[in-house]
Each structure stands twice: as structure tokens, then as C-alpha cells.
Coordinates of C-alpha atoms in Angstrom, one line a residue:
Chain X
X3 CA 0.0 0.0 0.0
X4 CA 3.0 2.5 0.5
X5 CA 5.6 3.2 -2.1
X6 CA 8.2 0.5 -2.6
X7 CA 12.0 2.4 -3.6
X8 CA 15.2 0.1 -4.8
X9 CA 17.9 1.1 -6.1
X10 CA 22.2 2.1 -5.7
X11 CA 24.8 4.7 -5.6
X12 CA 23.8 6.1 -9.1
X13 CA 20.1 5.8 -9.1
X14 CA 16.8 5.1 -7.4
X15 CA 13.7 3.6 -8.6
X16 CA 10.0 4.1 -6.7
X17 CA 7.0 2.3 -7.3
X18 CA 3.5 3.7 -6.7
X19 CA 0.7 2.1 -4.0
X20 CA -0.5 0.5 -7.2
X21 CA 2.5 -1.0 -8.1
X22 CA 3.7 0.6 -10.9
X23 CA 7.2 2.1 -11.6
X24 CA 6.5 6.0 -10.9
X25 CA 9.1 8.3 -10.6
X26 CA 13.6 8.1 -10.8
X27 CA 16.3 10.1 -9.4
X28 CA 19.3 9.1 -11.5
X29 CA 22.3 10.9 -13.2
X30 CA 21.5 14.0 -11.3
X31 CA 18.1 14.2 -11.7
X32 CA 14.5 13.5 -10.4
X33 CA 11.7 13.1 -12.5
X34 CA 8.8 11.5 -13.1
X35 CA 9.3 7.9 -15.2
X36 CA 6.4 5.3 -15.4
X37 CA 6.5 1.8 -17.0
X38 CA 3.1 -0.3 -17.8
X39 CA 2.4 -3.0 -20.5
X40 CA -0.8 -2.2 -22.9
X41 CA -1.8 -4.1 -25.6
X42 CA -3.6 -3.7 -29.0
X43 CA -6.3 -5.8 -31.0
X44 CA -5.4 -6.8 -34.1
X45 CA -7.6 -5.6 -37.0
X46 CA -9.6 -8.6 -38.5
X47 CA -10.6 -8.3 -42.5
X48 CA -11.0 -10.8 -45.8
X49 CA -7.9 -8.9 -47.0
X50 CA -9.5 -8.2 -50.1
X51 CA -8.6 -4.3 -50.7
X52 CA -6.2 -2.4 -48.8
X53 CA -8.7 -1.0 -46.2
X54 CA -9.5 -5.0 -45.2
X55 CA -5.9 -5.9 -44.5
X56 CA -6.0 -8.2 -41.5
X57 CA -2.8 -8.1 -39.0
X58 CA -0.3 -10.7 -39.5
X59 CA 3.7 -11.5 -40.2
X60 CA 4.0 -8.9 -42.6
X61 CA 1.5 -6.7 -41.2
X62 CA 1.2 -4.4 -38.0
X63 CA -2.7 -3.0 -38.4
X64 CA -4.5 -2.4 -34.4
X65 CA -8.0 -2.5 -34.3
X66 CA -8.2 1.1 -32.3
X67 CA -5.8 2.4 -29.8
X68 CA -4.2 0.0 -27.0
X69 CA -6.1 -1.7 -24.2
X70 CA -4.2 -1.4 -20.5
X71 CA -3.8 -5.0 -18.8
X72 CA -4.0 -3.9 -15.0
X73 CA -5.2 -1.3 -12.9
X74 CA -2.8 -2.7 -10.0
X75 CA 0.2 -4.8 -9.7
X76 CA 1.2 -7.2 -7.2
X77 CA 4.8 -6.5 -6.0
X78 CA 7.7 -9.1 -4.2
X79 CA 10.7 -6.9 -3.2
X80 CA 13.7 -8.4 -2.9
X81 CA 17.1 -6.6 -1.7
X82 CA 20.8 -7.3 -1.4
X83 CA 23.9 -6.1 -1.8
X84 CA 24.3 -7.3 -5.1
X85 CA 21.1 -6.2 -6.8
X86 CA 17.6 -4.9 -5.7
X87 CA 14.7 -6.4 -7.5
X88 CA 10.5 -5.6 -7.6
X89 CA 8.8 -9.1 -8.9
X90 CA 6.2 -7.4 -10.7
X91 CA 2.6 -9.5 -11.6
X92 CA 0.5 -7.4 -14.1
X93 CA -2.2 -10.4 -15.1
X94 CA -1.7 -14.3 -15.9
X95 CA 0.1 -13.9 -19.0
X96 CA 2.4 -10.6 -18.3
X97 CA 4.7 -10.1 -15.5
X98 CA 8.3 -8.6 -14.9
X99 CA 11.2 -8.2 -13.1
X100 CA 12.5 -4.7 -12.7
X101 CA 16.1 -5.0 -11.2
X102 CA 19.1 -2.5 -10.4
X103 CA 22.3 -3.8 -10.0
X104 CA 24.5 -2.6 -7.0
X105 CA 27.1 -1.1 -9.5
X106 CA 24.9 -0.2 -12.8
X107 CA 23.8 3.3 -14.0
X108 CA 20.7 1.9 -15.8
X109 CA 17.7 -0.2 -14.8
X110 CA 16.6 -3.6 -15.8
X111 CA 13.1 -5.2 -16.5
X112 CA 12.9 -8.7 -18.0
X113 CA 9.6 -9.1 -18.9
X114 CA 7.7 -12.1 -19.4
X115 CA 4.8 -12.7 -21.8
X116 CA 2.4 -15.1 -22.6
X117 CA 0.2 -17.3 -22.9
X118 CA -1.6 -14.6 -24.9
X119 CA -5.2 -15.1 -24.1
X120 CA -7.5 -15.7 -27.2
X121 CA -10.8 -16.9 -26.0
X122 CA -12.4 -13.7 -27.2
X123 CA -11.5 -14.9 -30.8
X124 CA -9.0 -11.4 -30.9
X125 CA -5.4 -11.1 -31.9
X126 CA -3.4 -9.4 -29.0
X127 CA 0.1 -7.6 -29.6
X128 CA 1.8 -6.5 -26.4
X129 CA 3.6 -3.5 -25.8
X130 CA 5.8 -2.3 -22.9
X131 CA 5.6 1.3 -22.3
X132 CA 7.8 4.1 -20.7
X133 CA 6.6 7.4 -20.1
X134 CA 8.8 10.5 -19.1
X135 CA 8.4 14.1 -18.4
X136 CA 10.6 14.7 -21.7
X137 CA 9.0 17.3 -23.5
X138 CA 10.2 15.6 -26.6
X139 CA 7.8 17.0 -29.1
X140 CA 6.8 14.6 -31.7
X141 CA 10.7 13.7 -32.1
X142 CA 12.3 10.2 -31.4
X143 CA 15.3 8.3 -32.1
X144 CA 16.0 4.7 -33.3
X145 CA 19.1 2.7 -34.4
X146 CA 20.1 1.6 -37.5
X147 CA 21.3 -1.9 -37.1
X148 CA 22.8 -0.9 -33.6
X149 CA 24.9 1.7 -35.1
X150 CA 23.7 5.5 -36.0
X151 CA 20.5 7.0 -34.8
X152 CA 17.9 8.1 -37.0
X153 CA 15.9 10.9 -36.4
X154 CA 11.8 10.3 -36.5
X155 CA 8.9 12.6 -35.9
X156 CA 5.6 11.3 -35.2
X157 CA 3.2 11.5 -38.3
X158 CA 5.9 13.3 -40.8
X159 CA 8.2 11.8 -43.3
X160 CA 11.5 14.3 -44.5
X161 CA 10.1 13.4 -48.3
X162 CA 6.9 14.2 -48.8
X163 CA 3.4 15.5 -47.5
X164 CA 1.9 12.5 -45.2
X165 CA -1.5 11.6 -44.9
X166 CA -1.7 9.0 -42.4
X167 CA -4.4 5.9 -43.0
X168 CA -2.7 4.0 -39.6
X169 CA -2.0 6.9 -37.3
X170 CA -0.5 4.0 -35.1
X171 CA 1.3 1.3 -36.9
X172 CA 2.4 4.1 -39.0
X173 CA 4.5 5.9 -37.0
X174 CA 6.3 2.5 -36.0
X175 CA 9.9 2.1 -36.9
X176 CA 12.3 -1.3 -36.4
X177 CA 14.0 -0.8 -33.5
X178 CA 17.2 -3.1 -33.7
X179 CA 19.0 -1.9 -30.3
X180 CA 18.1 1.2 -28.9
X181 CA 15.2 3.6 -29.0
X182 CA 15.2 7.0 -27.1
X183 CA 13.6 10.4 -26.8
X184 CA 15.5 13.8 -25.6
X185 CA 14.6 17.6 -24.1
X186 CA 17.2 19.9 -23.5
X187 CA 17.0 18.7 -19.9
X188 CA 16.0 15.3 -20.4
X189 CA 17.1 11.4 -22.0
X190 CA 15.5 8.5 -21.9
X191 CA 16.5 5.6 -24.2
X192 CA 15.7 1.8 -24.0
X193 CA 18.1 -0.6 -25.0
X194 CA 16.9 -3.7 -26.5
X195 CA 17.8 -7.5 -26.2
X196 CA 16.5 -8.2 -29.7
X197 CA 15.0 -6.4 -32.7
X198 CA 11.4 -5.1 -32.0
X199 CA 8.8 -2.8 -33.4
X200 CA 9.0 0.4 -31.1
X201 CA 7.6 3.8 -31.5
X202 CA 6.9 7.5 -29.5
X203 CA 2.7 7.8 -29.7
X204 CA 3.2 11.2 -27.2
X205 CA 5.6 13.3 -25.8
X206 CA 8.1 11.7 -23.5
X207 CA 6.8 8.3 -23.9
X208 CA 8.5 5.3 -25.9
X209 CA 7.0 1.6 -26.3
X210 CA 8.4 -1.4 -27.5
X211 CA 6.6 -4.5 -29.3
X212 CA 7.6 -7.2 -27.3
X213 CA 5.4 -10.8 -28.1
X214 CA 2.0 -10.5 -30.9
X215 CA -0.1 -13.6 -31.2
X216 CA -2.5 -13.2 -34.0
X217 CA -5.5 -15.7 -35.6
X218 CA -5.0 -14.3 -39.1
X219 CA -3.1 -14.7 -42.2
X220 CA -2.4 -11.5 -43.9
X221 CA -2.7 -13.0 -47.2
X222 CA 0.7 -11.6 -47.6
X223 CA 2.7 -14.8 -47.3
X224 CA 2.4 -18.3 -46.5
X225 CA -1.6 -18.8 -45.8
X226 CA -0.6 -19.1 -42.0
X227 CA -1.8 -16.8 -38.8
X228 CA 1.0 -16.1 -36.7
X229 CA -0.1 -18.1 -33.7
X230 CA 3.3 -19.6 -32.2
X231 CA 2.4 -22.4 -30.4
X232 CA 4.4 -24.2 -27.6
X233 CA 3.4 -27.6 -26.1
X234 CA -0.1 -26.5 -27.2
X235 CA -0.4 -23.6 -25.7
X236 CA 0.5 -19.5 -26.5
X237 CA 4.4 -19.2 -26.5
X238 CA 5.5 -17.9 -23.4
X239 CA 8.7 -15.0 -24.7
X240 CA 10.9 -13.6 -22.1
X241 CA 13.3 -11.1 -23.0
X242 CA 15.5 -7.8 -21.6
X243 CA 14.9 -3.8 -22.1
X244 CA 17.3 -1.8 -20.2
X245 CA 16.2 1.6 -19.5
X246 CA 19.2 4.6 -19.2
X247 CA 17.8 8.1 -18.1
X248 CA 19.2 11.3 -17.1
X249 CA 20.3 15.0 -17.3
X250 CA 21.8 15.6 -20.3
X251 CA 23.2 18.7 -18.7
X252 CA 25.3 16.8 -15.4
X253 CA 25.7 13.4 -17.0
X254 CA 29.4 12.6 -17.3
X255 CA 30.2 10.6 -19.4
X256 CA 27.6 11.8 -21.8
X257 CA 24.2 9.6 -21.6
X258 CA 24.7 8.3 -25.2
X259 CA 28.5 7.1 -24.5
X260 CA 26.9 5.3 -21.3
X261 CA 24.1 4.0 -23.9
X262 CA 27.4 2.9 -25.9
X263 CA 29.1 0.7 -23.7
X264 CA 25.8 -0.7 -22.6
X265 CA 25.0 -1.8 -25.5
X266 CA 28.2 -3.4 -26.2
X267 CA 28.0 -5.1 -23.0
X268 CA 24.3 -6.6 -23.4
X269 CA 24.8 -7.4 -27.0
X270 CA 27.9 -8.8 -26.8
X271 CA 27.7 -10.6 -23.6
X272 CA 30.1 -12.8 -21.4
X273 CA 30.1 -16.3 -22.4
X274 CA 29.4 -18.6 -19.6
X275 CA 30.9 -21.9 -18.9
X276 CA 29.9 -24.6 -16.0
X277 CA 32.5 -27.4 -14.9
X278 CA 31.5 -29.9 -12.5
X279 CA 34.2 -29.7 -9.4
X280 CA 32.3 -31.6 -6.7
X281 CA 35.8 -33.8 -6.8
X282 CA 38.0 -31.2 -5.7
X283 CA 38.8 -29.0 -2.7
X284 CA 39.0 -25.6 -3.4
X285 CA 42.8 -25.6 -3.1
X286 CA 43.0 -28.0 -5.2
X287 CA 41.3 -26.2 -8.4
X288 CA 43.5 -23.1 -7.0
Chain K
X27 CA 36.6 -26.0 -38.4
X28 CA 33.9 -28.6 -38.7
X29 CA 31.9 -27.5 -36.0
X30 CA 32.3 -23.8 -36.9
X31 CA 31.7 -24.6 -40.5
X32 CA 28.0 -26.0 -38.9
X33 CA 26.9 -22.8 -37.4
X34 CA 28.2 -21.2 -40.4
X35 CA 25.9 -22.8 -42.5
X36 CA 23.0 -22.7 -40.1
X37 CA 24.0 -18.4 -40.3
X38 CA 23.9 -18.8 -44.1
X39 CA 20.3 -20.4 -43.9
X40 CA 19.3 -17.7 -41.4
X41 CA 20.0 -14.5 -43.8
X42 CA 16.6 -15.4 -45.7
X43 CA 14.0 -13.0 -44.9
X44 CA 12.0 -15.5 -43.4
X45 CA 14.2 -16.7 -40.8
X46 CA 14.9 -12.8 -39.8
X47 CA 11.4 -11.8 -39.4
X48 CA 9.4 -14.9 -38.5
X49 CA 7.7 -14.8 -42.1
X50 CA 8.0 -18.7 -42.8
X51 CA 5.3 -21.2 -42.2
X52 CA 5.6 -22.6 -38.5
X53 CA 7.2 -25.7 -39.3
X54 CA 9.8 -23.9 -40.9
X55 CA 10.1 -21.9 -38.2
X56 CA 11.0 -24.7 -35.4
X57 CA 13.2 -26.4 -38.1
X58 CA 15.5 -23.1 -38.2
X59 CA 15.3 -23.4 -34.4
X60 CA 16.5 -27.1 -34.9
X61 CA 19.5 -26.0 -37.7
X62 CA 20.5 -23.5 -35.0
X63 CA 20.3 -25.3 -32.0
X64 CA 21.8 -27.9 -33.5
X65 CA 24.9 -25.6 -34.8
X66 CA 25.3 -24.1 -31.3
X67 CA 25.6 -27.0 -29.2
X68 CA 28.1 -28.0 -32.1
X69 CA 30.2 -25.0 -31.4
X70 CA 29.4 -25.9 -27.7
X71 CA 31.5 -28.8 -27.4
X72 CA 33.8 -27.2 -29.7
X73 CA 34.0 -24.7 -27.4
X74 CA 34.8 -26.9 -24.7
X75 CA 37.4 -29.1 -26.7
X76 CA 39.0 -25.1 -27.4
X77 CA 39.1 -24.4 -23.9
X78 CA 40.1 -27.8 -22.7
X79 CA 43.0 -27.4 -25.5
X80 CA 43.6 -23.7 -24.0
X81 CA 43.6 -24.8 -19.7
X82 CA 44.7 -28.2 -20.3
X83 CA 48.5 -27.0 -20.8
X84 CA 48.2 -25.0 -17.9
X85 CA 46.8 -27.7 -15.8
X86 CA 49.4 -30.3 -17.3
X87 CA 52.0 -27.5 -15.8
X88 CA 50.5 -27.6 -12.2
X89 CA 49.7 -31.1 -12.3
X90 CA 53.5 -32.1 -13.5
X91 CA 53.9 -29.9 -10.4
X92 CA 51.6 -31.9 -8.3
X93 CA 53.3 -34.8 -9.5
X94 CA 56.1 -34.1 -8.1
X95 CA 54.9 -33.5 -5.0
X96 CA 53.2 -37.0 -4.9
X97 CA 49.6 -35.9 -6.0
X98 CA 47.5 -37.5 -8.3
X99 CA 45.0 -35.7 -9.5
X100 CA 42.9 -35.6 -12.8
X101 CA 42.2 -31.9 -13.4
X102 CA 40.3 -32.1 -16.9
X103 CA 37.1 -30.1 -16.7
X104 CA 34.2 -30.6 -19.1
X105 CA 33.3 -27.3 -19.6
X106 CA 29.4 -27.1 -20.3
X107 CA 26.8 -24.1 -21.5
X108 CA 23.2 -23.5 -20.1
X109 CA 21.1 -22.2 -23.0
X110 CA 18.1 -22.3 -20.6
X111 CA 19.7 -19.3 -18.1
X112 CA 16.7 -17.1 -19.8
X113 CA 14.6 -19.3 -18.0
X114 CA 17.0 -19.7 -14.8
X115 CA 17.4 -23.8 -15.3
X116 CA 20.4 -25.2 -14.7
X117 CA 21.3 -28.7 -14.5
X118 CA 24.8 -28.2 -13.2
X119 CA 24.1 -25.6 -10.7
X120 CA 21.0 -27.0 -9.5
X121 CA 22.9 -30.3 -9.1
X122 CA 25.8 -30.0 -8.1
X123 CA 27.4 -28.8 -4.3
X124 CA 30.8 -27.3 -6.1
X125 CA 31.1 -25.8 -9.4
X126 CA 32.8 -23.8 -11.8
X127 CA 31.7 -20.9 -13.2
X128 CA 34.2 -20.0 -16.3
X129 CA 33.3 -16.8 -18.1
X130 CA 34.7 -15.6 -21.5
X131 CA 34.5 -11.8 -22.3
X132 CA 34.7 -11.2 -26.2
X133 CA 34.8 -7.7 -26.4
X134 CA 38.3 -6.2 -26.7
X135 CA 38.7 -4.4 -23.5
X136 CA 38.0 -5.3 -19.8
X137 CA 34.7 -6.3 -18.5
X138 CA 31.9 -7.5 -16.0
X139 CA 28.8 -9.3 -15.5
X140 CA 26.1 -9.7 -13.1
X141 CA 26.2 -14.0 -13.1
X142 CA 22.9 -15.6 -12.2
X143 CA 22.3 -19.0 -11.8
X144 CA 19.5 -21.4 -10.7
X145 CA 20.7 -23.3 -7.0
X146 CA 18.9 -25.6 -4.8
X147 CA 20.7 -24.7 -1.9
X148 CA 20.3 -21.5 0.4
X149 CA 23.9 -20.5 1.0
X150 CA 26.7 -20.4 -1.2
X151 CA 30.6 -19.1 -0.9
X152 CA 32.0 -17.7 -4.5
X153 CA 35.5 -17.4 -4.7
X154 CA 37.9 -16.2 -7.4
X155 CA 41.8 -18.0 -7.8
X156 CA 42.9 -15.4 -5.9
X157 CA 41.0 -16.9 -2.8
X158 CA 38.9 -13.5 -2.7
X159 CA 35.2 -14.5 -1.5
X160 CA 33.2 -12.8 -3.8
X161 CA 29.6 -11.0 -2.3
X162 CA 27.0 -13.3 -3.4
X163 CA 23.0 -12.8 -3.0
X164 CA 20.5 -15.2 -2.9
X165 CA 17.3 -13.6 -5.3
X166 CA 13.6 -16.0 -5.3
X167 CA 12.6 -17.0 -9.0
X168 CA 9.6 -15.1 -9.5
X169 CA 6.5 -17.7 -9.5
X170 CA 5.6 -16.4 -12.8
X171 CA 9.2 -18.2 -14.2
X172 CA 8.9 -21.1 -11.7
X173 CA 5.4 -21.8 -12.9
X174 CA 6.5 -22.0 -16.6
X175 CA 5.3 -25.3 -18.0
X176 CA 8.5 -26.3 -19.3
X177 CA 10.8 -25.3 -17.0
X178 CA 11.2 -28.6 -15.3
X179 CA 13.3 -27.1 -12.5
X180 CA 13.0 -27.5 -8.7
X181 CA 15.5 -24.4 -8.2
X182 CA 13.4 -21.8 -6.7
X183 CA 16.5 -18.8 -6.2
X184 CA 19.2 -18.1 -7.8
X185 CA 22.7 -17.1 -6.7
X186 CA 24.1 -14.1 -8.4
X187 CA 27.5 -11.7 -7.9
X188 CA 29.7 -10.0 -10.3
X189 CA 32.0 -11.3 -11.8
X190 CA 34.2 -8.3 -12.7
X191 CA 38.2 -7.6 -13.9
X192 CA 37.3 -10.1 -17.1
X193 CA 40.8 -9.8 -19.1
X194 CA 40.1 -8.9 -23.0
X195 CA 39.2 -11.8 -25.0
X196 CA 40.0 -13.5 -21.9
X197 CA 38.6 -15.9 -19.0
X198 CA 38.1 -15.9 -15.9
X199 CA 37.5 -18.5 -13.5
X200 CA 35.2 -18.6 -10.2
X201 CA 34.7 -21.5 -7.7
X202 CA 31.5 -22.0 -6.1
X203 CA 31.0 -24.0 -3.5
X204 CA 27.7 -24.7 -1.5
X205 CA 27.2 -23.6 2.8
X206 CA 25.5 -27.0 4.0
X207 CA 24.7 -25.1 7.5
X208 CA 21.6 -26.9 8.8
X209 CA 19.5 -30.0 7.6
X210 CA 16.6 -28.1 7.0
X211 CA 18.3 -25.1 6.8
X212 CA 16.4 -24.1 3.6
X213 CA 12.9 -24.6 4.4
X214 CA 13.9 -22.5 7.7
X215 CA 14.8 -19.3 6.0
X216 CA 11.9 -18.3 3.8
X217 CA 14.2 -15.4 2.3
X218 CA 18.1 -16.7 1.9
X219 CA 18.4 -13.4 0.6
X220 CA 19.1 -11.7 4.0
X221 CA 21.8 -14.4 5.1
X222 CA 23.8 -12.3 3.2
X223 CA 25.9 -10.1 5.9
X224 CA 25.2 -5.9 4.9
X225 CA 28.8 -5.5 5.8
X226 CA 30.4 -7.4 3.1
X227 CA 32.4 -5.1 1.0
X228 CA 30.6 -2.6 -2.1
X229 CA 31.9 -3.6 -5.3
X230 CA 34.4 -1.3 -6.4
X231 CA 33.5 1.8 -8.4
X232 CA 32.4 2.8 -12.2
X233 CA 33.5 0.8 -14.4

């Protein structure tokens, strides 16, 4: 019922009485930062003109804006002096853990999704969301193949007059590693574990596609919905975003270099090796 | 080469459009899985005959040195990979009461990395071949992972710690070794997590 705060030296992370991430004080700075999954309905048509495209493999197409999944979340808390973690439970098919490591400057959710519910006969493609006091207007950033970062602004293209016919899907761009928003006080960015589908729908706020299980082909491919199954039921994904926010103003080294390094390190990861020593003492392996 | 020249091919399959954005019919889909899986756990055991063929000179060195003092000892280690860490299973550090946790860092200049794995015991001691006890933390496996149909796991925490000062396109070696304190000294303690003494040292700084 009262707020919930983890965190290290570099930052601090607080969670409302409902459960949800609320507010950061990180890289000189305290501001308001909120994290919640929503999901949309996929649009449902015979695919026979363009207007009656149905969502699929090669098709993102919501039926109307997103649906939240939970007015309250149940918390665990768990803290050390290694790491301090919030077990987050959102529903039965979404939860998360939102972790900050003793000596890290950014904060880690591994989220966990599925069995998307289909009962109701309705494709469902989840999105995690981050919303920040950024006044970002309209402009985001996303990598190119984990290298430069391309500018975007929502419902505008640098080479000609738009008229938008998907004022959602169409302002979605591939997000390969890293997607992030800026003020002249503020940067967020969210680094990914994988390529996604990631967009900015309003100021300060950037969302991530992270699972989609859908009941229709698109009649763009091979006749097939994309309904990934898994011992019969939904496929359960789990995955990483890791969230790096700040003043651009006190931050040194710069947010982007931290947003650099980080995404050397999570992309190109130690490799781990186990060897069975139960036979010897420990100064024998010395 | 052989083993390499697997996942190589495997890659070369994977370029196609279909394998990069989950385009292909579903039986396709799990038989890229298959090609890949397949290719890894090739370059697995390849990677464990490398590494054997890297630490076995040095442990032919100390155990020439052993010898001489009169010990026999077979220090050949199978080194083995989890690929099911995502979903924190473990056979090996679920099942055994001493292991070794070998990590190689690829990137070109030092590094670290938060280890977790999946334990069945409540206490563990990490130390590095220095002797250094590394801080460790016992952290619960949310229920929403433990509950995952095919998990097949009984490990309900995992142990993690940093495992930092990894050399360059180096290894780095860490022995863990289980705390049997009390028979039921895990059903006792319904959070391991705050065994762990506060006055163990910080990591050190920024890295």
C-alpha cells in the first residue's frame, strides 16, 4: 500500500501504492518515469482491398488504440547487496522483473509474456511502455542496425506531404537496439535484447513491441496466422529492455556514451561456462 | 573447423528474410530453431574441446607440479553451457554442491557481468583464484518463471555476484562452492536473501 523504492549509488527507482514504476532520481536528476504494458487488437478483415488488411507476419494494423492489462500490480521486493529487485505481476500472462544492480547506472526489466489469451477470438500484440516528463515534441530516435541513430517525428516523413491511413502502426519504426527520446534537460532511451517494433505515440513516452499472437493470415505470405504455439499452448517470450535516463546537462560521461558501452555489453555478452568440481577441494582447483 | 563450418551454415540459412522476421510457415520456423540449436551446441562442445585445448596446458603444468609432490589428480574439466539461463534452469548448478563458473569476455577491453544462476541450496561461498570471497545474493525466481510449464526445474532462487576484472578476449574463472549449514536449513529461512551479511564489501566503483 505505500511506495516501494530500490535502487544504488547512481540511481533510485519508486514504485507507486498501485504497483507501478512512478518516478527516478538518477544521473542528477528527479523526474517522473512510469512503466506499464498495454496491448492492442489486431484488426480482422477478408484482405481483399487495402482498407480489409488483417494483422499478420507482414503486417502491423490495431484494431483502435491500445487496451491497459492492470489497474494494480502485485509486488515481491527483494534486496541485497548485489542487486535490488520488484517481482512485478500485471495479469496471468504478463509479469516482470525490474532489477538494479548494486554497481549499474541503468535499470533492468525482464519481462515475461504469454500465454496470450485468445478466448475472445481477438489477436493481442503487447507493448511495454515508458513514459517521461521529456517534452520531446513529436521527435524520437531509433538505431540503424545498432549503429547511427535516425531521427523520426511522429506522423511526418523528410520526403513528402503524409497523410496518415494507420496513425499507429504508421509511425512505427524497427528498433534493432536502442530507442530514445531527448529535451534539453531530459534522456530516456531503451536498449533492446533483440529487434522489436518500437515507436513515441506522445511526448516523453517510448514503447516497445515485445510478443503478438494473432489468428489471421495476412494474405501476404504463407496462408498461416502467426499463432506460435508451444506444447499447445501460446508461447510464453521472455526477454531484456534496459532503460538509461538522465540530465543531459550533469551526466558525465555523456548519456549516449553510457548508452554505448551498454550496448556493447548486453549485445555482446560474457560467455558462460559450467565445470562440475564436486571432486575437488578448493585448493586443489587453486 | 567442422563444428564452426556447422553454425556457419546454419547463419547462411538464417539470412533469408524469413528466418529474420518470422515470415516462414511454423514448421519452418521450429526447423530453423532445430538448424540453429543444432549448430550451437556443435560450437558448444567445440568450445569446450578449445578451452580444454587452452587450460589443459596450464593444468598439465600444475599437475607435473603436483606430481612431483606425490599428487595424483585428474584436473580435466568438461566445460558445459546453459542455454536455458533465460529461464533460470540449470542442470549443473542446480545439481551439483561445487562448481565452476568459467566466463569468456569477447569484447576487446575489460569487462563484467552480473552471473545468475538457478541453485537448490540457500547458501553459497564464490571465490575467485585469488582466494577472494566474492559478495554473493540469494534472489527468489519469480513464480511467474517457476510456474512456466517447461521449466522442469525445482530451483526456486538463484545465486548471483559480479564477476568483474574479465581480461580482453580473456577468461576468468570462479569456484562456487555450497554452505550446508543446517538439515533443514532451507525450508527454515523463507528469504536466503538476507543471510547475506550488509557488511560485506561494495563492489568497487564505475567501471
Amino acid at each position: 500500500s505505500e511506495e516501494v523504492t530500490i535502487g544504488n549509488k547512481y540511481l533510485n527507482i519508486s514504485f507507486d501504492s498501485n504497483g507501478f514504476l512512478s518516478s527516478i532520481v538518477a544521473n542528477g536528476i528527479s523526474s517522473r518515469l512510469r512503466q506499464t504494458f498495454v496491448y492492442y487488437e489486431a484488426a480482422l478483415g477478408d484482405n481483399k482491398e487495402f482498407t480489409n488488411r488483417s494483422s499478420g507476419a507482414y503486417i502491423f494494423r490495431p484494431n483502435g488504440t491500445e487496451k491497459f492489462v492492470a489497474e494494480s500490480v502485485q509486488l515481491r521486493v527483494v534486496k541485497g547487496n548485489v542487486v535490488q529487485e520488484v517481482h512485478q505481476v500485471f495479469n496471468e500472462w504478463i509479469s516482470q522483473v525490474v532489477r538494479v544492480y548494486a554497481d549499474e547506472n541503468h535499470v533492468e526489466f525482464e519481462w515475461l509474456v504469454g500465454d496470450i489469451p485468445i478466448e475472445d477470438g481477438i489477436g493481442k500484440e503487447v507493448v511495454s511502455r515508458c513514459y517521461s516528463a521529456a517534452q520531446s515534441n513529436g521527435v524520437f530516435y531509433t538505431d540503424s542496425n545498432g549503429r547511427e541513430m535516425i531521427k523520426r517525428t511522429r506522423n511526418h516523413r523528410d520526403t513528402w506531404d503524409l497523410h496518415l491511413e494507420e496513425s499507429i502502426a504508421g509511425n512505427y519504426y524497427p528498433v534493432t537496439a536502442k530507442i530514445a527520446l531527448e529535451d534539453e534537460n531530459l534522456r530516456l532511451a531503451v536498449l533492446t535484447d533483440r529487434a522489436q517494433g518500437g515507436s513515441s505515440l506522445e511526448d516523453g513516452a517510448v514503447e516497445l513491441m515485445v510478443h503478438r499472437r494473432l489468428l489471421h493470415d495476412d494474405a501476404f505470405g504463407v496462408e498461416e496466422a502467426l499463432d506460435e504455439r508451444a506444447f499447445g499452448k501460446g508461447l510464453v517470450a521472455r526477454g531484456k529492455h534496459y532503460v538509461v535516463f538522465g540530465s543531459k546537462k550533469t551526466s558525465n560521461p555523456t548519456l549516449q556514451a553510457k548508452e554505448r558501452f551498454l550496448q556493447n555489453q548486453v549485445l555482446l555478452p560474457t560467455w558462460i561456462f559450467l565445470s562440475d568440481t564436486s571432486k575437488f577441494k578448493y585448493e586443489d582447483w587453486q | 573447423g567442422p563444428h564452426l563450418n556447422v553454425l556457419r551454415e546454419a547463419m547462411g540459412v538464417m539470412q533469408h528474410h524469413d528466418a529474420v522476421t518470422g515470415t516462414e510457415k511454423q514448421h519452418v520456423a521450429n526447423d530453423y530453431s532445430r538448424m540453429l540449436h543444432r549448430a550451437i551446441e556443435a560450437c558448444g562442445a567445440n568450445t569446450q574441446i578449445v578451452l580444454n585445448q587452452i587450460v589443459d596446458p596450464v593444468q598439465k603444468k600444475s599437475y607435473a607440479k603436483k606430481q612431483h609432490h606425490g599428487v595424483k589428480r585428474d584436473f580435466t574439466f568438461e566445460f558445459d553451457t546453459c542455454h536455458l539461463l533465460n529461464i533460470s534452469k540449470c542442470e549443473m548448478s542446480e545439481t551439483k554442491d561445487n562448481f565452476m563458473v568459467t566466463l569468456y569476455n569477447p569484447l576487446a577491453h575489460s569487462g563484467y557481468q552480473y552471473v545468475r544462476l538457478p541453485v537448490s541450496g540457500s547458501k553459497y561461498v564464490v571465490k575467485d583464484y585469488r582466494g577472494i570471497e566474492t559478495p554473493s545474493q540469494m534472489v527468489p525466481i519469480p513464480d511467474s518463471v517457476q510456474s512456466l510449464n517447461y521449466r522442469f526445474s525445482n530451483a526456486s532462487y538463484e545465486i548471483v555476484f559480479l564477476a568483474n576484472e574479465l581480461p580482453p578476449l580473456g577468461f576468468k574463472s570462479y569456484y562456487v562452492s555450497r554452505v550446508i549449514e543446517s538439515v533443514d536449513d532451507f525450508s527454515k529461512d523463507s528469504n536466503p536473501s538476507v543471510r547475506v551479511q550488509a557488511d560485506q564489501p561494495q563492489p568497487t566503483g564505475w567501471h
